[in-house]
């Protein structure tokens, strides 16, 4: 019976000054992953049940690893040396190569063996105790963390994202001797800075979760983990406070940015409710929300019935105060100056119309070689009007929206809250009496702002969003500042993807090539730039479909048709994907590849097809099927229903298989050879109407 190796739990905790809240969870998980890789994969200390769990709070990163071996398994070291012919001379005496290999192995030459015609060395290596390896592994795991800028503290040389105050290294019940980031490891952790400032003795690694998890934790610290235990607790507390205050807080999900940030700021969450002067509710709600959420990490409350903001908010404190009313008053006082400033800016901005700011855009540089924002607005207005007419919108509102779209950049509110550009433009436009469609387009022209963001809903907004982004991408390429590597200062990749998403997901029948050409109309060397910009868009399109799990070869099959209408590209791709699910797909894809090779080797299709020259029933049947399906699929091609086209072309499998089984294409008869090549060209053309199936990889 095989004796099971002894295993223990390992606890590593690094106690620090307050860590950056946004980086906290990724740092903790990366630390756990690095340590697991080093101890389990490289040092062979793992077992089947070895699992690394990451924990974190604002003042600590911790990893608990289960079922870690107490000692490495014994193993053998094997090395192959030089060939025997090189190691020994003609007289059989060892040469320098043999002596050098023995020296590198640290053994006499007589202890070397032979394998596969070469000198061979093998030696047993006893496993080392885990306790001798863990401290170094922890230091190595910390050194590999993705920390852009490390800091030093005190007189030592250690560097980390924040100063380190304590280190816990417990292997089962034993302290691992060693120093991590300049701090000697022990078994004493720390609780909440104010609620439990005294050291906390850990008797065993397995005690950690009990002491640092849950609302009854003795340490008065609740750590977070991959299971979102702290984030879930915060959501429960905020929701309960909101209900008690007669309101509701939205977007209470464990993955929301606000919940994640709050979890990175508190160790002992206590939710409280504050309020503000109802007079501030006259501000646009986005101004209130951004002031409360982004600047103060508060949760705005809404009326459950109307959905409108209430003059109340919930905040999460990091302490359980004996005087909670004072904590509430303090938080209420903090936001008064911010909201007062916002109200002042709003009233001041509303005193000036957006239209009156248009001349000022000529004084603000967009890009040195592309001129001012005024220049950009005029270029975008022309392009937006063209696009609007092509997608069923109207040119006039698109032109007006383009003229006003960047004017809110000159406002006080956007200067204070840059993330509200576009949003404030909409409010200012409505205040000025601009048409609702124009106001909506001003906000929508920035969409989508990030991956997965919503798209413009109006035709004017879609036209303006596409025109603005196209002008930026084409202009920056023309200025010779296309993205390189990770550098993309103008976010051209995001903007190109935004253009593609709008065209595809909104079903807009626009020709990207024509629009890029229009955007480059005033640029020198237009043709070379046109190809560069189009290739850039196609690479973004490739990334768009890769994220959706589309096979690379399927994408390449459609790309080969040089389709420049993204919406049409999408229909072709969808049709090709549907076709690949059919039983006939693999055979027909292979046949297309074979046809392509035959035509390439023959130098083309030759003469015009003449059905009168057919000699076999297989030729006649294939030609009849092609003729019938050409007529049958023509209406679907005209409608752009490529799924229907390829589904019907699947009926060609039987006649195609019969043709290749019974007909010799490259016959010695030049007339027959040419006619059969022409028939294959006709068959290939049927599929090329949708995609180049010869590029599909057949398994």
mmCIF file with all atom_site columns, N, CA, C and O in Angstrom, residues 673-699:
data_model
loop_
_atom_site.group_PDB
_atom_site.id
_atom_site.type_symbol
_atom_site.label_atom_id
_atom_site.label_alt_id
_atom_site.label_comp_id
_atom_site.label_asym_id
_atom_site.label_entity_id
_atom_site.label_seq_id
_atom_site.pdbx_PDB_ins_code
_atom_site.Cartn_x
_atom_site.Cartn_y
_atom_site.Cartn_z
_atom_site.occupancy
_atom_site.B_iso_or_equiv
_atom_site.pdbx_formal_charge
_atom_site.auth_seq_id
_atom_site.auth_comp_id
_atom_site.auth_asym_id
_atom_site.auth_atom_id
_atom_site.pdbx_PDB_model_num
ATOM 1   N N  . UNK A 1 673 ? -10.406 19.241 -71.315 1.00 0.00 ? 673 UNK A N  1
ATOM 2   C CA . UNK A 1 673 ? -9.755  19.778 -70.106 1.00 0.00 ? 673 UNK A CA 1
ATOM 3   C C  . UNK A 1 673 ? -10.196 21.225 -69.857 1.00 0.00 ? 673 UNK A C  1
ATOM 4   O O  . UNK A 1 673 ? -10.549 21.612 -68.742 1.00 0.00 ? 673 UNK A O  1
ATOM 5   N N  . UNK A 1 674 ? -10.186 22.014 -70.915 1.00 0.00 ? 674 UNK A N  1
ATOM 6   C CA . UNK A 1 674 ? -10.579 23.418 -70.787 1.00 0.00 ? 674 UNK A CA 1
ATOM 7   C C  . UNK A 1 674 ? -12.041 23.546 -70.373 1.00 0.00 ? 674 UNK A C  1
ATOM 8   O O  . UNK A 1 674 ? -12.395 24.386 -69.532 1.00 0.00 ? 674 UNK A O  1
ATOM 9   N N  . UNK A 1 675 ? -12.897 22.702 -70.934 1.00 0.00 ? 675 UNK A N  1
ATOM 10  C CA . UNK A 1 675 ? -14.325 22.779 -70.615 1.00 0.00 ? 675 UNK A CA 1
ATOM 11  C C  . UNK A 1 675 ? -14.580 22.368 -69.167 1.00 0.00 ? 675 UNK A C  1
ATOM 12  O O  . UNK A 1 675 ? -15.415 22.963 -68.475 1.00 0.00 ? 675 UNK A O  1
ATOM 13  N N  . UNK A 1 676 ? -13.867 21.354 -68.702 1.00 0.00 ? 676 UNK A N  1
ATOM 14  C CA . UNK A 1 676 ? -14.051 20.903 -67.315 1.00 0.00 ? 676 UNK A CA 1
ATOM 15  C C  . UNK A 1 676 ? -13.500 21.931 -66.326 1.00 0.00 ? 676 UNK A C  1
ATOM 16  O O  . UNK A 1 676 ? -14.053 22.128 -65.234 1.00 0.00 ? 676 UNK A O  1
ATOM 17  N N  . UNK A 1 677 ? -12.405 22.576 -66.684 1.00 0.00 ? 677 UNK A N  1
ATOM 18  C CA . UNK A 1 677 ? -11.887 23.656 -65.835 1.00 0.00 ? 677 UNK A CA 1
ATOM 19  C C  . UNK A 1 677 ? -12.894 24.804 -65.751 1.00 0.00 ? 677 UNK A C  1
ATOM 20  O O  . UNK A 1 677 ? -13.089 25.408 -64.689 1.00 0.00 ? 677 UNK A O  1
ATOM 21  N N  . UNK A 1 678 ? -13.558 25.095 -66.863 1.00 0.00 ? 678 UNK A N  1
ATOM 22  C CA . UNK A 1 678 ? -14.577 26.146 -66.862 1.00 0.00 ? 678 UNK A CA 1
ATOM 23  C C  . UNK A 1 678 ? -15.751 25.761 -65.974 1.00 0.00 ? 678 UNK A C  1
ATOM 24  O O  . UNK A 1 678 ? -16.334 26.610 -65.282 1.00 0.00 ? 678 UNK A O  1
ATOM 25  N N  . UNK A 1 679 ? -16.104 24.472 -65.960 1.00 0.00 ? 679 UNK A N  1
ATOM 26  C CA . UNK A 1 679 ? -17.189 24.004 -65.100 1.00 0.00 ? 679 UNK A CA 1
ATOM 27  C C  . UNK A 1 679 ? -16.809 24.169 -63.630 1.00 0.00 ? 679 UNK A C  1
ATOM 28  O O  . UNK A 1 679 ? -17.621 24.605 -62.805 1.00 0.00 ? 679 UNK A O  1
ATOM 29  N N  . UNK A 1 680 ? -15.559 23.833 -63.299 1.00 0.00 ? 680 UNK A N  1
ATOM 30  C CA . UNK A 1 680 ? -15.099 24.004 -61.920 1.00 0.00 ? 680 UNK A CA 1
ATOM 31  C C  . UNK A 1 680 ? -15.080 25.477 -61.526 1.00 0.00 ? 680 UNK A C  1
ATOM 32  O O  . UNK A 1 680 ? -15.381 25.834 -60.381 1.00 0.00 ? 680 UNK A O  1
ATOM 33  N N  . UNK A 1 681 ? -14.708 26.333 -62.471 1.00 0.00 ? 681 UNK A N  1
ATOM 34  C CA . UNK A 1 681 ? -14.708 27.775 -62.189 1.00 0.00 ? 681 UNK A CA 1
ATOM 35  C C  . UNK A 1 681 ? -16.124 28.264 -61.888 1.00 0.00 ? 681 UNK A C  1
ATOM 36  O O  . UNK A 1 681 ? -16.333 29.119 -61.019 1.00 0.00 ? 681 UNK A O  1
ATOM 37  N N  . UNK A 1 682 ? -17.116 27.719 -62.631 1.00 0.00 ? 682 UNK A N  1
ATOM 38  C CA . UNK A 1 682 ? -18.516 28.069 -62.372 1.00 0.00 ? 682 UNK A CA 1
ATOM 39  C C  . UNK A 1 682 ? -18.919 27.628 -60.965 1.00 0.00 ? 682 UNK A C  1
ATOM 40  O O  . UNK A 1 682 ? -19.606 28.353 -60.238 1.00 0.00 ? 682 UNK A O  1
ATOM 41  N N  . UNK A 1 683 ? -18.482 26.434 -60.587 1.00 0.00 ? 683 UNK A N  1
ATOM 42  C CA . UNK A 1 683 ? -18.803 25.918 -59.257 1.00 0.00 ? 683 UNK A CA 1
ATOM 43  C C  . UNK A 1 683 ? -18.151 26.782 -58.178 1.00 0.00 ? 683 UNK A C  1
ATOM 44  O O  . UNK A 1 683 ? -18.786 27.153 -57.185 1.00 0.00 ? 683 UNK A O  1
ATOM 45  N N  . UNK A 1 684 ? -16.882 27.103 -58.376 1.00 0.00 ? 684 UNK A N  1
ATOM 46  C CA . UNK A 1 684 ? -16.170 27.941 -57.406 1.00 0.00 ? 684 UNK A CA 1
ATOM 47  C C  . UNK A 1 684 ? -16.851 29.305 -57.250 1.00 0.00 ? 684 UNK A C  1
ATOM 48  O O  . UNK A 1 684 ? -16.996 29.823 -56.142 1.00 0.00 ? 684 UNK A O  1
ATOM 49  N N  . UNK A 1 685 ? -17.277 29.885 -58.374 1.00 0.00 ? 685 UNK A N  1
ATOM 50  C CA . UNK A 1 685 ? -17.918 31.199 -58.343 1.00 0.00 ? 685 UNK A CA 1
ATOM 51  C C  . UNK A 1 685 ? -19.210 31.183 -57.540 1.00 0.00 ? 685 UNK A C  1
ATOM 52  O O  . UNK A 1 685 ? -19.580 32.190 -56.923 1.00 0.00 ? 685 UNK A O  1
ATOM 53  N N  . UNK A 1 686 ? -19.920 30.047 -57.539 1.00 0.00 ? 686 UNK A N  1
ATOM 54  C CA . UNK A 1 686 ? -21.154 29.944 -56.767 1.00 0.00 ? 686 UNK A CA 1
ATOM 55  C C  . UNK A 1 686 ? -20.890 30.192 -55.277 1.00 0.00 ? 686 UNK A C  1
ATOM 56  O O  . UNK A 1 686 ? -21.633 30.909 -54.609 1.00 0.00 ? 686 UNK A O  1
ATOM 57  N N  . UNK A 1 687 ? -19.819 29.594 -54.771 1.00 0.00 ? 687 UNK A N  1
ATOM 58  C CA . UNK A 1 687 ? -19.500 29.752 -53.354 1.00 0.00 ? 687 UNK A CA 1
ATOM 59  C C  . UNK A 1 687 ? -18.839 31.093 -53.075 1.00 0.00 ? 687 UNK A C  1
ATOM 60  O O  . UNK A 1 687 ? -19.037 31.696 -52.019 1.00 0.00 ? 687 UNK A O  1
ATOM 61  N N  . UNK A 1 688 ? -18.028 31.582 -54.023 1.00 0.00 ? 688 UNK A N  1
ATOM 62  C CA . UNK A 1 688 ? -17.338 32.848 -53.818 1.00 0.00 ? 688 UNK A CA 1
ATOM 63  C C  . UNK A 1 688 ? -18.295 34.025 -53.724 1.00 0.00 ? 688 UNK A C  1
ATOM 64  O O  . UNK A 1 688 ? -17.901 35.118 -53.321 1.00 0.00 ? 688 UNK A O  1
ATOM 65  N N  . UNK A 1 689 ? -19.537 33.810 -54.099 1.00 0.00 ? 689 UNK A N  1
ATOM 66  C CA . UNK A 1 689 ? -20.523 34.873 -53.922 1.00 0.00 ? 689 UNK A CA 1
ATOM 67  C C  . UNK A 1 689 ? -20.704 35.215 -52.444 1.00 0.00 ? 689 UNK A C  1
ATOM 68  O O  . UNK A 1 689 ? -21.182 36.301 -52.115 1.00 0.00 ? 689 UNK A O  1
ATOM 69  N N  . UNK A 1 690 ? -20.319 34.295 -51.569 1.00 0.00 ? 690 UNK A N  1
ATOM 70  C CA . UNK A 1 690 ? -20.466 34.517 -50.125 1.00 0.00 ? 690 UNK A CA 1
ATOM 71  C C  . UNK A 1 690 ? -19.106 34.587 -49.440 1.00 0.00 ? 690 UNK A C  1
ATOM 72  O O  . UNK A 1 690 ? -18.794 35.555 -48.753 1.00 0.00 ? 690 UNK A O  1
ATOM 73  N N  . UNK A 1 691 ? -18.280 33.545 -49.624 1.00 0.00 ? 691 UNK A N  1
ATOM 74  C CA . UNK A 1 691 ? -16.988 33.480 -48.946 1.00 0.00 ? 691 UNK A CA 1
ATOM 75  C C  . UNK A 1 691 ? -16.078 32.534 -49.710 1.00 0.00 ? 691 UNK A C  1
ATOM 76  O O  . UNK A 1 691 ? -16.533 31.710 -50.514 1.00 0.00 ? 691 UNK A O  1
ATOM 77  N N  . UNK A 1 692 ? -14.792 32.657 -49.447 1.00 0.00 ? 692 UNK A N  1
ATOM 78  C CA . UNK A 1 692 ? -13.814 31.764 -50.073 1.00 0.00 ? 692 UNK A CA 1
ATOM 79  C C  . UNK A 1 692 ? -13.663 30.524 -49.191 1.00 0.00 ? 692 UNK A C  1
ATOM 80  O O  . UNK A 1 692 ? -12.828 30.486 -48.281 1.00 0.00 ? 692 UNK A O  1
ATOM 81  N N  . UNK A 1 693 ? -14.485 29.509 -49.472 1.00 0.00 ? 693 UNK A N  1
ATOM 82  C CA . UNK A 1 693 ? -14.501 28.317 -48.625 1.00 0.00 ? 693 UNK A CA 1
ATOM 83  C C  . UNK A 1 693 ? -13.205 27.527 -48.694 1.00 0.00 ? 693 UNK A C  1
ATOM 84  O O  . UNK A 1 693 ? -12.951 26.678 -47.839 1.00 0.00 ? 693 UNK A O  1
ATOM 85  N N  . UNK A 1 694 ? -12.369 27.809 -49.692 1.00 0.00 ? 694 UNK A N  1
ATOM 86  C CA . UNK A 1 694 ? -11.091 27.088 -49.778 1.00 0.00 ? 694 UNK A CA 1
ATOM 87  C C  . UNK A 1 694 ? -10.180 27.434 -48.603 1.00 0.00 ? 694 UNK A C  1
ATOM 88  O O  . UNK A 1 694 ? -9.210  26.721 -48.336 1.00 0.00 ? 694 UNK A O  1
ATOM 89  N N  . UNK A 1 695 ? -10.479 28.516 -47.899 1.00 0.00 ? 695 UNK A N  1
ATOM 90  C CA . UNK A 1 695 ? -9.667  28.921 -46.751 1.00 0.00 ? 695 UNK A CA 1
ATOM 91  C C  . UNK A 1 695 ? -10.115 28.246 -45.447 1.00 0.00 ? 695 UNK A C  1
ATOM 92  O O  . UNK A 1 695 ? -9.478  28.406 -44.417 1.00 0.00 ? 695 UNK A O  1
ATOM 93  N N  . UNK A 1 696 ? -11.218 27.514 -45.507 1.00 0.00 ? 696 UNK A N  1
ATOM 94  C CA . UNK A 1 696 ? -11.706 26.814 -44.319 1.00 0.00 ? 696 UNK A CA 1
ATOM 95  C C  . UNK A 1 696 ? -10.817 25.611 -44.040 1.00 0.00 ? 696 UNK A C  1
ATOM 96  O O  . UNK A 1 696 ? -10.505 24.817 -44.937 1.00 0.00 ? 696 UNK A O  1
ATOM 97  N N  . UNK A 1 697 ? -10.394 25.467 -42.783 1.00 0.00 ? 697 UNK A N  1
ATOM 98  C CA . UNK A 1 697 ? -9.575  24.331 -42.379 1.00 0.00 ? 697 UNK A CA 1
ATOM 99  C C  . UNK A 1 697 ? -10.482 23.140 -42.076 1.00 0.00 ? 697 UNK A C  1
ATOM 100 O O  . UNK A 1 697 ? -11.298 23.191 -41.153 1.00 0.00 ? 697 UNK A O  1
ATOM 101 N N  . UNK A 1 698 ? -10.346 22.095 -42.892 1.00 0.00 ? 698 UNK A N  1
ATOM 102 C CA . UNK A 1 698 ? -11.180 20.906 -42.733 1.00 0.00 ? 698 UNK A CA 1
ATOM 103 C C  . UNK A 1 698 ? -10.469 19.921 -41.826 1.00 0.00 ? 698 UNK A C  1
ATOM 104 O O  . UNK A 1 698 ? -9.305  19.574 -42.056 1.00 0.00 ? 698 UNK A O  1
ATOM 105 N N  . UNK A 1 699 ? -11.153 19.478 -40.784 1.00 0.00 ? 699 UNK A N  1
ATOM 106 C CA . UNK A 1 699 ? -10.539 18.526 -39.836 1.00 0.00 ? 699 UNK A CA 1
ATOM 107 C C  . UNK A 1 699 ? -10.603 17.107 -40.380 1.00 0.00 ? 699 UNK A C  1
ATOM 108 O O  . UNK A 1 699 ? -11.563 16.736 -41.051 1.00 0.00 ? 699 UNK A O  1
#
